[in-house]
């Protein structure tokens, strides 16, 4: 759905019947309003905005009778935005309280967590969709990871109508485990299967998923999905054709989690989310690195990318936004483990290999709201 409602006209103005004394008080700038879609016209749609009748231009099809929350971005031109993410970072308590009041939702921690995720994903706050999401999670008593909530929101907002049948099938067959857990399980089983008594050509395929800086096998970074697909096919054939397999449980577990990885990654990519894990060789041990890239679009249609990079062995976490070939990032790490020279080399590599300039700050507390605000401010300053 488009972010904005533009060219909003008071329907009395359109009909040329309004007198000066009949002037309608317009909603104030920087406040929330409730929008109800009433009827699609030849040009625009007829809408109720806080109970008053207007005609507005919305560039995409929207379901009739839907109730949405919008932010008044301009009271003189009377323009509204359905994307609340920027305002939410400034005043989350006000926005959550208003949504709960206007839609009759409970102001609970669990409900607010889901609303927060919807807004952070830049989705319009549609009453029927939010209510359906609340009910589905509560009825099934689900405890969801960030990646699972992300998928639930994106799938449900894409679905026409108010059915959760498709979601139920996906979660039962493919998404029952969070993507992060699938990657961790695949990392653990890789540590085991490379020593299993299976054909050497399959071991070679699996070894290609491990990044070794001494050989610089970049396929482990860029083509892991394709490598794991080939390894899963080879292992499936091996299981089918061989009856006496000493490490059958290890082989079956790799096939199970390799398949989940392939399917979940494919679904996530459909919604511009590109999570990945890297198994890196560090002297005589393997370490796990997790990263995630999400693609979004600004109101003007410009693409930008949210990135998260985690290495649990240090531990280190980098959060950032890339826009116009500039990375504005924040690293959360313990002081005693901070290698400034390594960060500088990372920035030099970004510039040399990817033509990306960067500004990286350091933060000792994991305050995501503060971090996100500073990152987007940084992007605006340097773009």
Short mmCIF file of C-alpha atoms in Angstrom, two decimals:
data_model
loop_
_atom_site.label_atom_id
_atom_site.label_comp_id
_atom_site.label_asym_id
_atom_site.label_seq_id
_atom_site.Cartn_x
_atom_site.Cartn_y
_atom_site.Cartn_z
CA UNK A 1 0.00 0.00 0.00
CA UNK A 2 1.23 3.51 -0.75
CA UNK A 3 2.53 5.48 2.21
CA UNK A 4 0.44 8.60 1.66
CA UNK A 5 -3.11 9.78 1.12
CA UNK A 6 -2.92 12.87 -1.09
CA UNK A 7 -5.24 15.45 -2.67
CA UNK A 8 -7.75 15.01 0.12
CA UNK A 9 -10.88 17.05 -0.60
CA UNK A 10 -13.71 17.82 1.79
CA UNK A 11 -16.73 16.36 0.00
CA UNK A 12 -18.79 19.49 0.78
CA UNK A 13 -16.18 21.55 -1.08
CA UNK A 14 -16.46 19.17 -4.02
CA UNK A 15 -20.21 19.59 -4.14
CA UNK A 16 -19.91 23.39 -3.82
CA UNK A 17 -22.49 23.50 -1.03
CA UNK A 18 -20.43 24.55 1.95
CA UNK A 19 -20.86 28.03 3.44
CA UNK A 20 -18.10 29.77 5.42
CA UNK A 21 -20.05 29.17 8.63
CA UNK A 22 -20.10 25.43 7.87
CA UNK A 23 -16.30 25.11 7.81
CA UNK A 24 -15.13 21.77 9.16
CA UNK A 25 -12.33 21.77 11.71
CA UNK A 26 -9.44 19.87 10.15
CA UNK A 27 -7.29 17.48 12.18
CA UNK A 28 -4.13 19.06 13.53
CA UNK A 29 -0.72 18.38 12.06
CA UNK A 30 1.39 15.68 13.81
CA UNK A 31 -1.63 13.84 15.20
CA UNK A 32 -3.20 10.48 14.46
CA UNK A 33 -6.52 10.00 12.67
CA UNK A 34 -8.72 7.02 11.83
CA UNK A 35 -9.40 6.47 8.12
CA UNK A 36 -12.25 4.27 6.85
CA UNK A 37 -12.35 3.35 3.15
CA UNK A 38 -15.98 3.66 1.99
CA UNK A 39 -16.21 3.55 -1.79
CA UNK A 40 -13.96 3.47 -4.86
CA UNK A 41 -14.74 6.26 -7.31
CA UNK A 42 -13.57 6.95 -10.87
CA UNK A 43 -10.86 9.21 -9.45
CA UNK A 44 -9.83 8.35 -5.90
CA UNK A 45 -11.80 6.87 -3.03
CA UNK A 46 -14.45 8.14 -0.65
CA UNK A 47 -13.17 7.99 2.92
CA UNK A 48 -14.16 8.88 6.45
CA UNK A 49 -11.40 10.65 8.36
CA UNK A 50 -12.25 10.84 12.05
CA UNK A 51 -15.92 10.57 11.08
CA UNK A 52 -15.86 13.35 8.42
CA UNK A 53 -16.39 12.60 4.73
CA UNK A 54 -13.61 13.23 2.19
CA UNK A 55 -12.34 12.09 -1.20
CA UNK A 56 -8.67 11.10 -1.41
CA UNK A 57 -6.19 9.75 -3.94
CA UNK A 58 -4.65 6.38 -3.09
CA UNK A 59 -2.45 4.93 -5.81
CA UNK A 60 -3.09 1.27 -4.96
CA UNK A 61 -6.21 -0.83 -4.50
CA UNK A 62 -7.43 -1.03 -0.93
CA UNK A 63 -10.18 -3.14 0.57
CA UNK A 64 -13.46 -1.38 1.19
CA UNK A 65 -14.68 -0.85 4.78
CA UNK A 66 -11.16 -1.18 6.16
CA UNK A 67 -10.18 1.02 9.09
CA UNK A 68 -6.64 2.36 9.14
CA UNK A 69 -4.53 4.64 11.29
CA UNK A 70 -2.82 7.59 9.58
CA UNK A 71 -0.56 10.46 10.61
CA UNK A 72 -1.37 14.04 9.60
CA UNK A 73 1.83 15.21 7.89
CA UNK A 74 0.45 18.51 6.58
CA UNK A 75 -2.66 20.22 7.97
CA UNK A 76 -2.79 22.98 5.32
CA UNK A 77 -2.59 20.71 2.28
CA UNK A 78 -4.16 18.03 4.48
CA UNK A 79 -1.91 15.11 3.63
CA UNK A 80 -1.75 11.88 5.60
CA UNK A 81 0.85 9.14 5.87
CA UNK A 82 0.12 5.47 6.53
CA UNK A 83 3.78 4.88 7.43
CA UNK A 84 4.16 5.64 11.15
CA UNK A 85 7.77 4.46 11.57
CA UNK A 86 9.43 7.89 11.79
CA UNK A 87 6.88 9.30 14.23
CA UNK A 88 6.96 6.10 16.26
CA UNK A 89 10.63 6.54 17.10
CA UNK A 90 9.87 9.99 18.47
CA UNK A 91 6.75 9.19 20.50
CA UNK A 92 6.00 5.46 20.65
CA UNK A 93 3.90 5.65 23.83
CA UNK A 94 1.49 8.19 22.33
CA UNK A 95 1.07 6.24 19.09
CA UNK A 96 0.52 2.88 20.81
CA UNK A 97 -1.96 4.40 23.25
CA UNK A 98 -3.91 6.11 20.43
CA UNK A 99 -4.07 2.95 18.30
CA UNK A 100 -5.28 0.84 21.23
CA UNK A 101 -7.91 3.43 22.15
CA UNK A 102 -9.17 4.01 18.61
CA UNK A 103 -9.35 0.30 17.72
CA UNK A 104 -10.40 -0.99 21.15
CA UNK A 105 -7.31 -3.15 21.64
CA UNK A 106 -5.91 -4.10 25.03
CA UNK A 107 -2.93 -1.98 26.00
CA UNK A 108 -0.90 -5.07 26.95
CA UNK A 109 2.83 -5.69 26.58
CA UNK A 110 2.29 -8.55 24.11
CA UNK A 111 -0.15 -6.55 21.96
CA UNK A 112 2.15 -3.51 21.93
CA UNK A 113 5.10 -5.69 20.90
CA UNK A 114 3.18 -6.85 17.83
CA UNK A 115 1.99 -3.33 16.99
CA UNK A 116 5.57 -2.11 17.31
CA UNK A 117 6.76 -4.76 14.84
CA UNK A 118 4.02 -3.83 12.35
CA UNK A 119 5.00 -0.17 12.50
CA UNK A 120 8.75 -0.90 12.31
CA UNK A 121 8.11 -2.96 9.18
CA UNK A 122 6.43 0.13 7.68
CA UNK A 123 3.11 -1.63 7.27
CA UNK A 124 -0.17 0.30 7.43
CA UNK A 125 -2.00 -0.29 10.72
CA UNK A 126 -5.20 -1.95 9.45
CA UNK A 127 -7.67 -2.88 12.18
CA UNK A 128 -8.89 -6.17 10.66
CA UNK A 129 -5.34 -7.40 9.97
CA UNK A 130 -4.03 -6.47 13.43
CA UNK A 131 -7.03 -8.09 15.13
CA UNK A 132 -6.60 -11.28 13.09
CA UNK A 133 -2.89 -11.39 13.97
CA UNK A 134 -3.62 -10.92 17.69
CA UNK A 135 -6.22 -13.71 17.64
CA UNK A 136 -4.03 -16.14 15.69
CA UNK A 137 -1.09 -15.72 18.08
CA UNK A 138 -3.23 -15.89 21.23
CA UNK A 139 -5.36 -18.87 20.14
CA UNK A 140 -2.29 -20.91 19.20
CA UNK A 141 -0.29 -19.65 22.23
CA UNK A 142 2.66 -18.91 19.96
CA UNK A 143 6.02 -17.69 21.21
CA UNK A 144 7.58 -16.23 18.10
CA UNK A 145 11.03 -15.03 17.11
CA UNK A 146 11.54 -11.75 15.24
CA UNK A 147 11.85 -13.60 11.93
CA UNK A 148 8.60 -15.50 12.52
CA UNK A 149 6.69 -12.31 13.45
CA UNK A 150 8.19 -10.63 10.37
CA UNK A 151 6.88 -13.43 8.14
CA UNK A 152 3.46 -13.50 9.81
CA UNK A 153 2.99 -9.78 9.25
CA UNK A 154 4.18 -9.77 5.64
CA UNK A 155 2.19 -12.87 4.62
CA UNK A 156 -0.99 -11.69 6.33
CA UNK A 157 -0.76 -8.16 4.90
CA UNK A 158 -0.30 -9.64 1.41
CA UNK A 159 -3.25 -12.01 1.71
CA UNK A 160 -6.63 -10.82 0.48
CA UNK A 161 -9.43 -11.40 2.93
CA UNK A 162 -9.18 -12.40 6.57
CA UNK A 163 -8.12 -16.04 6.56
CA UNK A 164 -5.12 -17.60 8.32
CA UNK A 165 -5.34 -20.98 6.51
CA UNK A 166 -2.27 -20.31 4.36
CA UNK A 167 -0.26 -19.16 7.38
CA UNK A 168 -1.27 -22.24 9.39
CA UNK A 169 -0.05 -24.55 6.61
CA UNK A 170 3.26 -22.71 6.28
CA UNK A 171 3.93 -22.73 10.02
CA UNK A 172 3.01 -26.37 10.36
CA UNK A 173 5.23 -27.57 7.51
CA UNK A 174 8.06 -25.04 7.09
CA UNK A 175 8.16 -22.23 9.64
CA UNK A 176 7.72 -24.11 12.92
CA UNK A 177 11.30 -23.21 13.91
CA UNK A 178 12.75 -19.70 13.67
CA UNK A 179 15.27 -19.13 10.87
CA UNK A 180 17.93 -18.23 13.45
CA UNK A 181 17.50 -21.63 15.13
CA UNK A 182 17.61 -23.45 11.78
CA UNK A 183 20.96 -21.78 11.03
CA UNK A 184 22.36 -22.67 14.47
CA UNK A 185 21.27 -26.30 14.07
CA UNK A 186 22.82 -26.45 10.60
CA UNK A 187 26.05 -25.01 12.03
CA UNK A 188 26.13 -27.64 14.79
CA UNK A 189 25.43 -30.54 12.42
CA UNK A 190 28.08 -29.29 9.98
CA UNK A 191 30.62 -29.67 12.78
CA UNK A 192 29.60 -33.33 13.01
CA UNK A 193 28.93 -34.38 9.43
CA UNK A 194 32.33 -33.36 8.06
CA UNK A 195 33.77 -36.22 10.17
CA UNK A 196 31.04 -38.74 9.26
CA UNK A 197 31.68 -41.84 7.14
CA UNK A 198 29.93 -40.69 3.99
CA UNK A 199 31.20 -40.40 0.39
CA UNK A 200 34.10 -37.98 0.07
CA UNK A 201 32.45 -35.99 -2.75
CA UNK A 202 29.56 -35.12 -0.38
CA UNK A 203 32.03 -34.06 2.33
CA UNK A 204 33.68 -31.81 -0.27
CA UNK A 205 30.30 -30.26 -1.11
CA UNK A 206 29.60 -29.53 2.57
CA UNK A 207 33.12 -28.17 3.13
CA UNK A 208 32.36 -25.55 0.48
CA UNK A 209 29.87 -24.01 2.94
CA UNK A 210 32.74 -23.22 5.36
CA UNK A 211 34.56 -19.95 4.68
CA UNK A 212 38.35 -20.24 4.98
CA UNK A 213 40.27 -16.95 4.68
CA UNK A 214 43.42 -18.84 3.66
CA UNK A 215 41.72 -20.09 0.49
CA UNK A 216 39.19 -17.24 0.25
CA UNK A 217 36.38 -19.55 -0.94
CA UNK A 218 33.82 -16.79 -1.53
CA UNK A 219 31.15 -19.33 -2.57
CA UNK A 220 30.65 -19.95 1.16
CA UNK A 221 29.58 -16.29 1.45
CA UNK A 222 27.58 -15.77 -1.72
CA UNK A 223 26.34 -19.15 -2.95
CA UNK A 224 25.61 -21.07 0.25
CA UNK A 225 21.99 -21.77 -0.67
CA UNK A 226 23.04 -23.41 -3.94
CA UNK A 227 25.79 -25.43 -2.23
CA UNK A 228 23.47 -26.68 0.52
CA UNK A 229 20.83 -27.58 -2.09
CA UNK A 230 23.36 -29.79 -3.91
CA UNK A 231 24.52 -31.34 -0.61
CA UNK A 232 20.92 -32.12 0.45
CA UNK A 233 20.18 -33.77 -2.92
CA UNK A 234 23.38 -35.86 -2.66
CA UNK A 235 22.60 -36.90 0.93
CA UNK A 236 19.00 -37.80 0.01
CA UNK A 237 20.26 -40.03 -2.78
CA UNK A 238 22.77 -41.58 -0.38
CA UNK A 239 20.03 -42.32 2.16
CA UNK A 240 17.83 -43.85 -0.53
CA UNK A 241 20.49 -46.09 -2.08
CA UNK A 242 22.42 -47.18 1.01
CA UNK A 243 20.86 -49.35 3.71
CA UNK A 244 23.83 -49.60 6.09
CA UNK A 245 24.75 -46.08 7.17
CA UNK A 246 26.62 -45.72 10.44
CA UNK A 247 25.87 -42.01 10.77
CA UNK A 248 22.28 -42.07 9.52
CA UNK A 249 20.96 -39.77 12.28
CA UNK A 250 23.59 -37.14 11.45
CA UNK A 251 22.86 -37.38 7.72
CA UNK A 252 19.08 -37.18 8.26
CA UNK A 253 19.45 -34.16 10.53
CA UNK A 254 21.55 -32.30 7.94
CA UNK A 255 18.92 -33.07 5.28
CA UNK A 256 16.13 -31.87 7.60
CA UNK A 257 17.73 -28.56 8.53
CA UNK A 258 19.30 -28.02 5.13
CA UNK A 259 15.82 -28.31 3.59
CA UNK A 260 14.30 -25.94 6.19
CA UNK A 261 17.08 -23.43 5.50
CA UNK A 262 16.45 -23.51 1.74
CA UNK A 263 12.66 -23.16 2.04
CA UNK A 264 12.66 -20.47 4.75
CA UNK A 265 15.29 -18.41 2.97
CA UNK A 266 13.25 -18.58 -0.24
CA UNK A 267 10.11 -17.34 1.56
CA UNK A 268 11.95 -14.56 3.41
CA UNK A 269 13.49 -13.29 0.15
CA UNK A 270 9.99 -12.82 -1.28
CA UNK A 271 9.52 -10.07 1.32
CA UNK A 272 12.89 -8.34 0.72
CA UNK A 273 14.49 -9.97 3.76
CA UNK A 274 17.88 -11.58 3.16
CA UNK A 275 19.11 -13.39 6.28
CA UNK A 276 22.23 -15.49 6.13
CA UNK A 277 24.69 -17.37 8.29
CA UNK A 278 28.39 -17.86 7.72
CA UNK A 279 30.44 -20.75 9.06
CA UNK A 280 33.98 -19.41 9.25
CA UNK A 281 37.15 -21.33 9.96
CA UNK A 282 39.09 -19.68 12.79
CA UNK A 283 42.36 -21.58 13.31
CA UNK A 284 41.20 -25.07 14.37
CA UNK A 285 37.58 -24.28 15.14
CA UNK A 286 34.45 -23.18 13.33
CA UNK A 287 32.58 -20.04 14.37
CA UNK A 288 29.04 -18.92 13.50
CA UNK A 289 28.30 -15.45 12.11
CA UNK A 290 24.70 -14.29 11.57
CA UNK A 291 23.68 -11.42 9.31
CA UNK A 292 20.45 -9.99 7.97
CA UNK A 293 19.65 -7.44 5.29
CA UNK A 294 16.16 -5.97 4.81
CA UNK A 295 15.27 -3.79 1.87
CA UNK A 296 12.83 -0.91 2.29
CA UNK A 297 11.67 2.04 0.22
CA UNK A 298 11.32 5.66 1.29
CA UNK A 299 8.25 7.75 0.47
CA UNK A 300 10.04 8.93 -2.68
CA UNK A 301 10.64 5.35 -3.80
CA UNK A 302 14.35 5.30 -2.95
CA UNK A 303 15.71 1.95 -1.74
CA UNK A 304 17.67 1.63 1.52
CA UNK A 305 18.83 -1.36 3.54
CA UNK A 306 18.74 -2.22 7.25
CA UNK A 307 21.59 -4.55 8.19
CA UNK A 308 22.35 -6.58 11.34
CA UNK A 309 25.62 -8.50 11.79
CA UNK A 310 26.24 -10.73 14.81
CA UNK A 311 29.27 -12.77 15.82
CA UNK A 312 28.58 -14.62 19.06
CA UNK A 313 32.18 -15.74 19.57
CA UNK A 314 33.36 -12.20 20.43
CA UNK A 315 30.40 -11.19 21.02
CA UNK A 316 29.83 -8.37 18.52
CA UNK A 317 26.75 -6.81 16.96
CA UNK A 318 26.66 -4.26 14.15
CA UNK A 319 23.42 -2.49 13.22
CA UNK A 320 23.30 -0.12 10.30
CA UNK A 321 21.49 1.44 7.37
CA UNK A 322 22.90 1.59 3.84
CA UNK A 323 21.61 4.24 1.51
CA UNK A 324 23.16 6.02 -1.47
CA UNK A 325 26.33 3.92 -1.04
CA UNK A 326 26.79 5.09 2.54
CA UNK A 327 26.72 2.90 5.66
CA UNK A 328 25.75 4.54 8.93
CA UNK A 329 26.32 1.94 11.62
CA UNK A 330 26.60 1.30 15.33
CA UNK A 331 28.66 -1.46 16.94
CA UNK A 332 27.75 -2.95 20.32
CA UNK A 333 30.79 -4.63 21.88
CA UNK A 334 32.68 -4.83 25.19
CA UNK A 335 35.43 -2.23 25.58
CA UNK A 336 38.16 -4.75 26.29
CA UNK A 337 37.38 -6.59 23.06
CA UNK A 338 37.20 -3.55 20.81
CA UNK A 339 39.73 -3.67 17.97
CA UNK A 340 39.61 -0.21 16.42
CA UNK A 341 42.13 -1.13 13.73
CA UNK A 342 39.95 -4.05 12.64
CA UNK A 343 36.98 -1.70 12.28
CA UNK A 344 39.07 0.72 10.24
CA UNK A 345 40.14 -2.12 7.95
CA UNK A 346 36.50 -3.13 7.58
CA UNK A 347 35.65 0.43 6.51
CA UNK A 348 38.56 0.46 4.06
CA UNK A 349 37.39 -2.84 2.55
CA UNK A 350 33.86 -1.46 2.18
CA UNK A 351 35.23 1.50 0.24
CA UNK A 352 37.69 -0.45 -1.86
CA UNK A 353 35.55 -3.48 -2.72
CA UNK A 354 32.02 -2.06 -2.68
CA UNK A 355 32.51 1.71 -3.11
CA UNK A 356 30.61 2.27 0.15
CA UNK A 357 31.66 5.07 2.50
CA UNK A 358 30.80 4.63 6.16
CA UNK A 359 30.42 6.19 9.58
CA UNK A 360 30.55 3.73 12.48
CA UNK A 361 29.91 4.62 16.12
CA UNK A 362 30.20 2.50 19.28
CA UNK A 363 27.53 1.94 21.89
CA UNK A 364 27.79 0.08 25.18
CA UNK A 365 24.05 -0.55 25.60
CA UNK A 366 21.63 -2.27 23.27
CA UNK A 367 19.04 0.51 23.08
CA UNK A 368 17.47 -0.29 19.72
CA UNK A 369 15.21 2.77 19.63
CA UNK A 370 18.09 5.17 20.26
CA UNK A 371 20.31 3.25 17.85
CA UNK A 372 17.76 3.29 15.02
CA UNK A 373 17.12 7.00 15.46
CA UNK A 374 20.82 7.85 15.34
CA UNK A 375 21.34 5.61 12.33
CA UNK A 376 18.58 7.22 10.29
CA UNK A 377 19.75 10.67 11.36
CA UNK A 378 23.19 9.69 10.14
CA UNK A 379 21.82 8.59 6.81
CA UNK A 380 20.00 11.86 6.35
CA UNK A 381 23.14 13.78 7.21
CA UNK A 382 25.47 11.95 4.88
CA UNK A 383 23.21 10.97 1.97
#
